[in-house]
Structure formats: structure tokens, C-alpha cells
Amino acid sequence: MPRTALLVSAALLTAVLSPTASHAADDPPPTPVDRFEGEVPFASQPAEGIFTWGGDTDDPPALSLAARPDAPEGEKVLTGSYDISGYGGFTHDYAATAPAHDWSAHKGIRFWWDGRDNGRKIAVEIKDGGANGEASELWTTSFTDDFTGWKQVEIPFSDFIYRTDYQPVGGIDHVLGLTQMWGYAVTLPAGAKGTFAMDDVELYGKADQSLRASVTTGPAVHPVKEGGTASVEVTVATTGSAPTDEPVTVTYETAATGTATPGKDYTPVSGTLTFPAGTASGTSRTIKVPTLRDRTAESAETIPLKLTVTGAKAPTETPQIVIDAHGLPYLDSRLPVRKRVADLLSRMSLAEKAGQMTQAERGAVGSGSDIATYDLGSLLSGGGSTPTPNTPGAWAKMIDDFQLRARATRFQIPLIYGVDAVHGHNNLVGATIMPHNIGIGATRDPRLARRTGAVTAAEVRATGIPWDFAPCLCVSRDERWGRSYESFGEDPALVQSMETIIQGLQGRANGGDLGRNDKVLATAKHFVGDGGTEYGSSTTGTYKIDQGVTKVTRQQLEAVHLAPFRTAVDRGIGTVMPSYSSLDIVGDGRGAVKMHARADMINGVLKDRMGFDGFVVSDWNAIDQLPGDYASHVRTSVNAGLDMMMVPSTYKDFTTTLTDEVKAGRISEERVDDAVSRILTQKFRLGLFEHPYADTTGAAKIGSPAHRAVARQAAAESQVLLKNSGGLLPLRKNQKVYVAGSNADDIGNQTGGWTVTWQGSSGNITPGTTILDGMRRGGGDITYSKDASAPLTGYDVGVVVVGETPYAEGVGDVGNGHDLRLSAADQAAVDKVCAAMKCAVLIVSGRPQLVGDRLGKIDALVASWLPGTEGDGVADVLYGRRPFTGQLPVTWPRSEAQLPINVGDTSYDPQFPYGWGLTTLTGVPKGGASMLRALAAAATVAEKKGADETGRRLVTKARLIVQHRVGQKITPAVAKPFADADHLLTTGRYGAAVRELLEAYRAV
């Protein structure tokens, strides 16, 4: 996530000083950084300068150097105005072409601020180490504008903390060295218009060892087996890494305030460690605490180690030694899971149970001390919430550090960490990114879907994450929905056929493979009907359809939206996530009810009727959308069947409220016990009690050639050839090819939303091969001009790659800043190239784009969807190394006015029908109506014999005959039976499918 306002506020020393105030005799004179008299221009890297930035075009502030008679220093001050909706601020970077500056002789940084007394926080960052100001580590703090008029704000360097929500280069050494500084930045408050004035930024004071030296103890939790000796390493370090000027002493003693008993559970220790003046930064000493064996089965016990530090800052937390739980039945892996669950549940307090039902976001828990305080059962990473640096090792270390915190709880119940890995491990830079689900649906290849799930699971688990919030089993009925690309398609039968991905993620349906180091717990989402929301029904911000209302008959609900979840339960899905949307069942008299409140669907249908035995987890803050006060949100959702609540930053409120509701009798203890039993069952199945920490043996395979080969195949099979006049495709290597368009050479556009960040972004965001790269690597004679401005003569064929830029969820709803038309630049590129030569147009998008007005000028048209990181797969079909075999997973409309339009509709007149897809695999089979009748008879026999492969092959042959006859003469009389045939094929009714194709043939 880029610079945001999500900055941790640190304690800040402020003082009002006159500009001429004297400093201590031995202090170095202040060193100017910025006087704002014009000596530092408004400029950006690589030159020294001041520049603005923000989350969108409106967020950067407007700056100027203004003469002010009350300027604290000189004649001018920096002034500015802002109106920030996301994030915004300004930066002063030193010149990248000159050496970095050394600030280590000073105590801190200070500046004059013209207070508005508005109570708003202003974040201040300094830039340490790295190659330049935009490739350095960010260290941050903030101050509050709670004063009026000019005030000098002093910030000692000791107040700055390492920024955990964003680092431009992913972190360097996590040490504020101060010897290679590149400048500072100010993040202005968001949410309301404002103005500011600032003057005279300078370094002040003498570096004070008590501020720049610190004592650390490594992790805050030190587990040890009963009878073993705990070792706590005490380290002294200095800002700037210089030796200590003065001695540092650490007096320690084991405190009797923990749950362990001195003399019975451990031998008390005390003493003093001395680090003399001149001690090198990073020097360590070890404190050893012996524990005693008493041969009694016990829960975990804690021993706080009290430290008193002189000459340096003490650790931020008191280190705790934890004697591991031992001898209790739930720890015995030889027992059946149900017995282990029952034993553990019988020992837990209500507060501990409430903690297991709570899921917090990693950024909200900071260093993680609240994990033990609130007995938290789960953490997650929201989209784009990543460790720094964003590497497999950093992910594993982060999760291990969180798991270590859970060891300080009474029963040491491990966390279950979840992440949205919806098309590969998409939050991780360098992971293998698969095509989004709409592309997987286009492959019509269940075995390949399973393989993509297996690759995803292996890469996710290798970073220490055992739980994936995927797959999305929505049946997308309106392509105006910003999540339509997360669906396998518009036909529930197609979605059901692609649910082999669950076995790829989880393994066997009985959960027996979940303990493997290459499998994860999967999540069927979003229960139920999120793909059927009506356009204009959303009440979430500016969303148009996402999180809206699905209005259906009970029969439609069963046949369209519930069917994929029945299949998921049969396949052993481990968790289910309800939808943000509301469900309005015609005739039930309830109207639109949020799914997180529908006990009839969660308890009644999912758990009771379908027999789902996993646990149900809410969506992000979804209970906050329920009517009533917070207590009713909790009560309603838990009683409806929610077992775990995703409450990213409000986990304290949730655990307290849940506990209060149970004590008041408004939520039964039986309901809580059921929820916690379901959660614990999956933790035991995952093997987390035996192996809570990351198993990184598979990390070397992340982004490996073998994994990318699967993604490459998926990208190739997902390509749908909609038109191919004169057999323009596949291309030949000896052709001179002119490539243009916004999406030919953009890995960010090619991978779409949910890639590295929640919304995704254009540009070179993760390693991969663009479509242009793939064409060049394939040996083609390629000339590339993004906007088609290069000369257009002398080429055999043009390839124009156009489409959408990334979005996710309701942000991508049509009408919310998006539509289904190509951008003006893309339209111009298509027009230029297709007017000058034969052309193929590839549409890289999450949904169909309206191209009917240009279709006559286009010789070949390909729906490329969002193919992921492996553009080689697209090039494979363009150059004939693989055949085009993909079929439309959704109907391609003629106009937006037709939407929603779906297979099975009574009125059906699309540009291309559901299931359409030309092939270059083989020549078109010979024969006409008589051949189709013969194929229908043979397909009926295959259906009766259960010869599925033969049946599918016969239907495919018939489809190719019909497509060849139809060409581009797609009428309603052709489209409806053609689309219906593909639905029948997917449901195994092969004879009926060919008979529908025969009807389409006759209608031409």
C-alpha cells in the first residue's frame, strides 16, 4: 500500500522556543535542512527538491513559498492547501547524484508549524539509507495540531519508528542509522480541507546516548519445555551504530507476577549485566532461567523477566519466558481430532472462546502483544497488507513472530492466518499469478483448474499461511459487477465443474491432506447470491451493484446460486464466507436481508441441510452493515451461524461485546461452543498444534519454472478466439508484426485487481512476462508502438492489445468510474492499425468489452481475460504453439442496455453467445445437418453408457460444425440454442446438447 494516513503515532516531544533561543554549550550548532527561502526548488529526483504526491489526482497538496511578516526565520515560509480523500503530502529529497547526509551528531529534527488548533495529526517521516530519497527506509512519527500560531516542534530521532504499512524498497536493514539520510516527508491529514504553513526545518541538539542507545531482548516471548533452561539474549544497539559513549547497565530479575510459581516451576534468577563505555553496537549478553520438572500435566505458565536499564532505552515490552503446556489430552496427536477438540474446549474460559472466534488484521495488532492479551484465534492480511520486504522469507518470519505470541496464551492455541490468494499467492511479489477465475472458466478444463489450485496452495503454505480465502463460487449474472472476473462464469454448471480447484487447494475431501506443507484450507465465497445482485441496488458508497440485493425465487436461488455451494460441501470445503449482499426471496415476506444475518440460509441450509461441518467466517467488517447497534450486530451474526468474525481493527470491541452477550443470555454457550469446536477442528486438521511455524521447504518453488508452466498453460487455454476471418491466426514467425495498445506491455494491467495490492495497479508491479515479451521471446519479427504513432507501412499483420486497467470489488462497478467501452486511446490504436493492415485485437479485461461498432474492421478478435503473469501463454496461441480452445464463460453482449444477459434467457441476442469459441486445434469437421443428427444419436448412446469423454468429444465436433456455418451471422435464433447446448454439455446431457446445436445450424 502506498503512502497512507495509516501511520502509527509515537510519543512526540514538542517545545516552544524563540528563533534565537540558545542551545547547550556543548551542543553542535543547528544544521539547516530547509529554510524555504527558495534555496530548495520545487523539483523531484534525481535533483534535490520539494515535490507533492497523493493517492489520486486530487490528493497532492498545492504548495508555494510565501512572504510572511511573521515568518519565524527569514522572509518566506512554505504554505499550502489540501483536500485529501485518500492520502497526500510533500517530500524534500536530497539530490540522488550527491552523497547522502550524516545526521548522527544531532538529537533530532525540528521545524516551525503554524497551528490551526484543529486536533488533527500530521505525520512526519525521515528517509534513512538506500540508494536515494525514493529508495530509502521510512521512519515515522506524528504530532497533533492542537495549538494556535507558530510553534517550534522538536522531534528527537528516538521517537521515529520503522514504518510497517509501506516501504518504497521493502526495507533495507530496519535500523535507523542516521549516517546516510536523504530528507524528510510530511503526510497531511485526510478527510477535510485545510491549509498549513511551515518554516525552518533543521537538525538540533547533541546526540544523547540515553536516547540513541537501546536495549532489546529479541522476541518478547521465549518458550521452553518444562525442565529446560530458557535463554534470553540482551542486546545493546545505538542509532548510527557507533560504540556507546557511557556504560549501560541492565538489572534483571524473574518476577513472581506470572502464572508460574517460583521454586516449583522455575528457579528464580537475578543479577546485573554491564556494557561498558565503548561497547560495540549489537553486543549481546545472555540471561538463563532454569525451569523445573514436576511431572504434572499443565497448561502453559509464564515467567516475566523484569529489566531495569540505565544509560539506554529499555525494551518496549517485558520479555516473558513461557513453560510450554504439556501432558494434556488435546496435545496428544494420537487421539482422534474430535476428542482433542472436546478436551480443549472443556478447559477454555468464555474469554478464550471469544478470542478463537475473532480475526484481526495484521496491521492492527502491531507487534502482536494483543494476540495473547485477547487470546486471538486468527489474523489476516487484507489486500496489499504485506510484510516489509515483501518476500517469502519475510512473510514466514512475520507469521512465525505472530505464532510465537500465541505461545504466551494458556493453552497455546495456534493462530490460523488467512489471505486472499484468489489467483495465485497474489499479495506476494514474485509469486506465480494465475489467470483470474473468469479465464479459468474459459478453459473448460477441470483438471487444469485443480492444478492451478495446487500451485497456489503450495506457494501460499510455503510462506507460513495455512488458509486461503478462495475460491469465489459466485455465479456472475451481470458483467457490470466489479467482481465479475472473480467468477468462473454465468452458468452454475460451469462453476460447479471448476470446483476441482478445491481439491487442488485442500487435497482429499476428508481433510486428510490439510496437514501437508503444500495444502491450505480453502474458503467457498460468497454465500449466497453475490453474483446476482441487481444493478443500482447497492447502498455501499458509490458502488452500483456490488454488495447490493439479489432478488430471486426460491427455485432460482436453489438452481443458480446454491448449487455451487452444494458441490463445495461435497468436496469437503473447510470454510465458507457469507456475502456482503442482501438476499430477497420472492414470496417469503422478509424482503431484502443481509446475508450475514440470514440464519435460515447459514444455519438452516448450509449447516443443517447441506451438512457443512467446517466453520463460517465473516467478510471484512461485514457485521457493521447490519441494522441496530454493535451489540445487535454481534448477536445477530453469531446466532445466524457465523463462527469467526473478521473484525480487522475492532477486535477488542468484538471480544468484549460477544462475552457480554453470552453472559446476558442473548447468545447461548452452546452456540459459542459449536463455533469454537468448528474452528479448533480445522486447526487440528491443519496440523497447527504440532507445527505452528512456517515450513518453508517449498519456498524455492515459489515462482519456479514448473509453477509458471502451469500458469502459462492456463493463460493459453483461457484465450477465446471470437473471430478469425481468413484464418489470420495463428501468426507465422516470418510475418512482420506491428504491436500496439495499452495492454500489450503492462504486467499490472495483465494481472488485474487483487495483485500485490487490493485494487491492483498498472505497471511493472511483479515479475512476469507481458504479452509483448512473450511474442518477442517466441521469435516473432515484432515492432511495438503503444499508441500506434510509429509508421504503419511495411507490416504483414497488426496485433492491438487493449482493454481495462485494474480494479477490484465495487470500485470496478460499471457506473462507478468504469464502463464497458474501450478507452479513447485504445479505440484510436485499433482504428489506426486496422485501417492500415490486417489486424488481430486482443482484449485484456475482466469482462466483455463492447466492440460491435468496430467488429467489421477487425479481422481476428480474442478475449484474453486477465491472463496473469505468464504472457508467454498468450503468445503460444498467437503463434500456434498451442491451439485456441477456450470458450466464453459469460455471454458477450452487443450493448450495455442488454445487461443482464445470460444463457437460458427467453430473449437472447448477444454479440457472441455463451460457449462460443473458435479453435485452431483441427480443421472443421465435414458434414451438415445429417452429420449433426448422427452425432446426436452417438452422443445419446455415450450419455447412457456414462462415457463422458466420448460424449464431450462428440458435442465439441458438432459445435465446430455449427460455428463454421454461422461465422459472424449470429442471430437470436442461432445464439439461444447454441448457448443452451453448452449448458447441457456441462451437465452431461450430450445428446440434448447436439440436438440444440442442430437447431442452431438450421437457424442460420
PDB file of N, CA and C in Angstrom, residues 343-381:
ATOM      1  N   ASP A 343     -11.645 -32.110  24.553  1.00  0.00           N
ATOM      2  CA  ASP A 343     -10.826 -31.891  25.743  1.00  0.00           C
ATOM      3  C   ASP A 343     -10.418 -30.423  25.871  1.00  0.00           C
ATOM      4  N   LEU A 344      -9.954 -29.854  24.770  1.00  0.00           N
ATOM      5  CA  LEU A 344      -9.512 -28.463  24.815  1.00  0.00           C
ATOM      6  C   LEU A 344     -10.683 -27.525  25.119  1.00  0.00           C
ATOM      7  N   LEU A 345     -11.802 -27.772  24.467  1.00  0.00           N
ATOM      8  CA  LEU A 345     -12.961 -26.909  24.679  1.00  0.00           C
ATOM      9  C   LEU A 345     -13.417 -26.925  26.135  1.00  0.00           C
ATOM     10  N   SER A 346     -13.316 -28.093  26.762  1.00  0.00           N
ATOM     11  CA  SER A 346     -13.775 -28.219  28.150  1.00  0.00           C
ATOM     12  C   SER A 346     -12.913 -27.415  29.120  1.00  0.00           C
ATOM     13  N   ARG A 347     -11.719 -27.050  28.716  1.00  0.00           N
ATOM     14  CA  ARG A 347     -10.789 -26.334  29.586  1.00  0.00           C
ATOM     15  C   ARG A 347     -10.847 -24.812  29.387  1.00  0.00           C
ATOM     16  N   MET A 348     -11.467 -24.367  28.309  1.00  0.00           N
ATOM     17  CA  MET A 348     -11.370 -22.960  27.926  1.00  0.00           C
ATOM     18  C   MET A 348     -12.389 -22.095  28.657  1.00  0.00           C
ATOM     19  N   SER A 349     -11.980 -20.881  28.955  1.00  0.00           N
ATOM     20  CA  SER A 349     -12.878 -19.890  29.530  1.00  0.00           C
ATOM     21  C   SER A 349     -13.688 -19.240  28.420  1.00  0.00           C
ATOM     22  N   LEU A 350     -14.713 -18.506  28.787  1.00  0.00           N
ATOM     23  CA  LEU A 350     -15.514 -17.788  27.797  1.00  0.00           C
ATOM     24  C   LEU A 350     -14.658 -16.780  27.037  1.00  0.00           C
ATOM     25  N   ALA A 351     -13.757 -16.084  27.736  1.00  0.00           N
ATOM     26  CA  ALA A 351     -12.895 -15.104  27.069  1.00  0.00           C
ATOM     27  C   ALA A 351     -11.994 -15.782  26.043  1.00  0.00           C
ATOM     28  N   GLU A 352     -11.480 -16.961  26.384  1.00  0.00           N
ATOM     29  CA  GLU A 352     -10.625 -17.686  25.439  1.00  0.00           C
ATOM     30  C   GLU A 352     -11.423 -18.160  24.230  1.00  0.00           C
ATOM     31  N   LYS A 353     -12.664 -18.569  24.447  1.00  0.00           N
ATOM     32  CA  LYS A 353     -13.509 -18.967  23.330  1.00  0.00           C
ATOM     33  C   LYS A 353     -13.822 -17.770  22.431  1.00  0.00           C
ATOM     34  N   ALA A 354     -14.118 -16.638  23.051  1.00  0.00           N
ATOM     35  CA  ALA A 354     -14.386 -15.432  22.267  1.00  0.00           C
ATOM     36  C   ALA A 354     -13.180 -15.061  21.413  1.00  0.00           C
ATOM     37  N   GLY A 355     -11.999 -15.225  21.961  1.00  0.00           N
ATOM     38  CA  GLY A 355     -10.790 -14.934  21.197  1.00  0.00           C
ATOM     39  C   GLY A 355     -10.651 -15.810  19.970  1.00  0.00           C
ATOM     40  N   GLN A 356     -11.019 -17.100  20.111  1.00  0.00           N
ATOM     41  CA  GLN A 356     -10.940 -18.006  18.966  1.00  0.00           C
ATOM     42  C   GLN A 356     -11.903 -17.603  17.861  1.00  0.00           C
ATOM     43  N   MET A 357     -12.970 -16.935  18.209  1.00  0.00           N
ATOM     44  CA  MET A 357     -13.970 -16.514  17.223  1.00  0.00           C
ATOM     45  C   MET A 357     -13.629 -15.166  16.593  1.00  0.00           C
ATOM     46  N   THR A 358     -12.447 -14.652  16.885  1.00  0.00           N
ATOM     47  CA  THR A 358     -12.069 -13.301  16.470  1.00  0.00           C
ATOM     48  C   THR A 358     -10.909 -13.339  15.490  1.00  0.00           C
ATOM     49  N   GLN A 359     -11.041 -12.565  14.409  1.00  0.00           N
ATOM     50  CA  GLN A 359      -9.952 -12.429  13.433  1.00  0.00           C
ATOM     51  C   GLN A 359      -9.620 -10.951  13.268  1.00  0.00           C
ATOM     52  N   ALA A 360      -8.351 -10.618  13.508  1.00  0.00           N
ATOM     53  CA  ALA A 360      -7.871  -9.235  13.386  1.00  0.00           C
ATOM     54  C   ALA A 360      -6.925  -9.128  12.197  1.00  0.00           C
ATOM     55  N   GLU A 361      -6.727  -7.895  11.743  1.00  0.00           N
ATOM     56  CA  GLU A 361      -5.792  -7.639  10.639  1.00  0.00           C
ATOM     57  C   GLU A 361      -4.391  -7.441  11.195  1.00  0.00           C
ATOM     58  N   ARG A 362      -3.398  -7.919  10.484  1.00  0.00           N
ATOM     59  CA  ARG A 362      -2.011  -7.873  10.951  1.00  0.00           C
ATOM     60  C   ARG A 362      -1.573  -6.449  11.293  1.00  0.00           C
ATOM     61  N   GLY A 363      -1.992  -5.484  10.479  1.00  0.00           N
ATOM     62  CA  GLY A 363      -1.586  -4.114  10.724  1.00  0.00           C
ATOM     63  C   GLY A 363      -2.168  -3.534  11.989  1.00  0.00           C
ATOM     64  N   ALA A 364      -3.328  -4.057  12.415  1.00  0.00           N
ATOM     65  CA  ALA A 364      -3.993  -3.518  13.589  1.00  0.00           C
ATOM     66  C   ALA A 364      -3.368  -4.008  14.890  1.00  0.00           C
ATOM     67  N   VAL A 365      -2.739  -5.174  14.868  1.00  0.00           N
ATOM     68  CA  VAL A 365      -2.177  -5.723  16.116  1.00  0.00           C
ATOM     69  C   VAL A 365      -0.739  -5.308  16.326  1.00  0.00           C
ATOM     70  N   GLY A 366      -0.158  -4.553  15.393  1.00  0.00           N
ATOM     71  CA  GLY A 366       1.200  -4.056  15.581  1.00  0.00           C
ATOM     72  C   GLY A 366       2.193  -5.177  15.807  1.00  0.00           C
ATOM     73  N   SER A 367       2.923  -5.105  16.920  1.00  0.00           N
ATOM     74  CA  SER A 367       3.926  -6.133  17.217  1.00  0.00           C
ATOM     75  C   SER A 367       3.290  -7.442  17.644  1.00  0.00           C
ATOM     76  N   GLY A 368       2.005  -7.419  17.988  1.00  0.00           N
ATOM     77  CA  GLY A 368       1.301  -8.666  18.279  1.00  0.00           C
ATOM     78  C   GLY A 368       1.028  -8.960  19.730  1.00  0.00           C
ATOM     79  N   SER A 369       1.301  -8.034  20.637  1.00  0.00           N
ATOM     80  CA  SER A 369       1.091  -8.325  22.052  1.00  0.00           C
ATOM     81  C   SER A 369      -0.384  -8.590  22.364  1.00  0.00           C
ATOM     82  N   ASP A 370      -1.287  -8.027  21.575  1.00  0.00           N
ATOM     83  CA  ASP A 370      -2.713  -8.245  21.814  1.00  0.00           C
ATOM     84  C   ASP A 370      -3.145  -9.669  21.498  1.00  0.00           C
ATOM     85  N   ILE A 371      -2.330 -10.399  20.788  1.00  0.00           N
ATOM     86  CA  ILE A 371      -2.689 -11.792  20.479  1.00  0.00           C
ATOM     87  C   ILE A 371      -2.888 -12.571  21.762  1.00  0.00           C
ATOM     88  N   ALA A 372      -1.959 -12.414  22.701  1.00  0.00           N
ATOM     89  CA  ALA A 372      -2.089 -13.099  23.987  1.00  0.00           C
ATOM     90  C   ALA A 372      -3.086 -12.391  24.891  1.00  0.00           C
ATOM     91  N   THR A 373      -3.081 -11.083  24.870  1.00  0.00           N
ATOM     92  CA  THR A 373      -3.992 -10.330  25.749  1.00  0.00           C
ATOM     93  C   THR A 373      -5.445 -10.684  25.484  1.00  0.00           C
ATOM     94  N   TYR A 374      -5.804 -10.846  24.208  1.00  0.00           N
ATOM     95  CA  TYR A 374      -7.192 -11.126  23.837  1.00  0.00           C
ATOM     96  C   TYR A 374      -7.389 -12.554  23.347  1.00  0.00           C
ATOM     97  N   ASP A 375      -6.372 -13.420  23.510  1.00  0.00           N
ATOM     98  CA  ASP A 375      -6.474 -14.826  23.098  1.00  0.00           C
ATOM     99  C   ASP A 375      -6.959 -14.951  21.657  1.00  0.00           C
ATOM    100  N   LEU A 376      -6.445 -14.104  20.766  1.00  0.00           N
ATOM    101  CA  LEU A 376      -6.928 -14.081  19.392  1.00  0.00           C
ATOM    102  C   LEU A 376      -6.687 -15.416  18.696  1.00  0.00           C
ATOM    103  N   GLY A 377      -7.664 -15.815  17.909  1.00  0.00           N
ATOM    104  CA  GLY A 377      -7.554 -17.095  17.218  1.00  0.00           C
ATOM    105  C   GLY A 377      -7.070 -16.989  15.803  1.00  0.00           C
ATOM    106  N   SER A 378      -7.140 -15.789  15.219  1.00  0.00           N
ATOM    107  CA  SER A 378      -6.823 -15.685  13.798  1.00  0.00           C
ATOM    108  C   SER A 378      -6.369 -14.279  13.449  1.00  0.00           C
ATOM    109  N   LEU A 379      -5.497 -14.196  12.451  1.00  0.00           N
ATOM    110  CA  LEU A 379      -5.099 -12.937  11.824  1.00  0.00           C
ATOM    111  C   LEU A 379      -5.243 -13.092  10.327  1.00  0.00           C
ATOM    112  N   LEU A 380      -5.302 -11.962   9.642  1.00  0.00           N
ATOM    113  CA  LEU A 380      -5.313 -11.986   8.185  1.00  0.00           C
ATOM    114  C   LEU A 380      -4.500 -10.838   7.643  1.00  0.00           C
ATOM    115  N   SER A 381      -4.149 -10.964   6.379  1.00  0.00           N
ATOM    116  CA  SER A 381      -3.626  -9.845   5.599  1.00  0.00           C
ATOM    117  C   SER A 381      -4.719  -9.414   4.644  1.00  0.00           C
TER     118      SER A 381
END
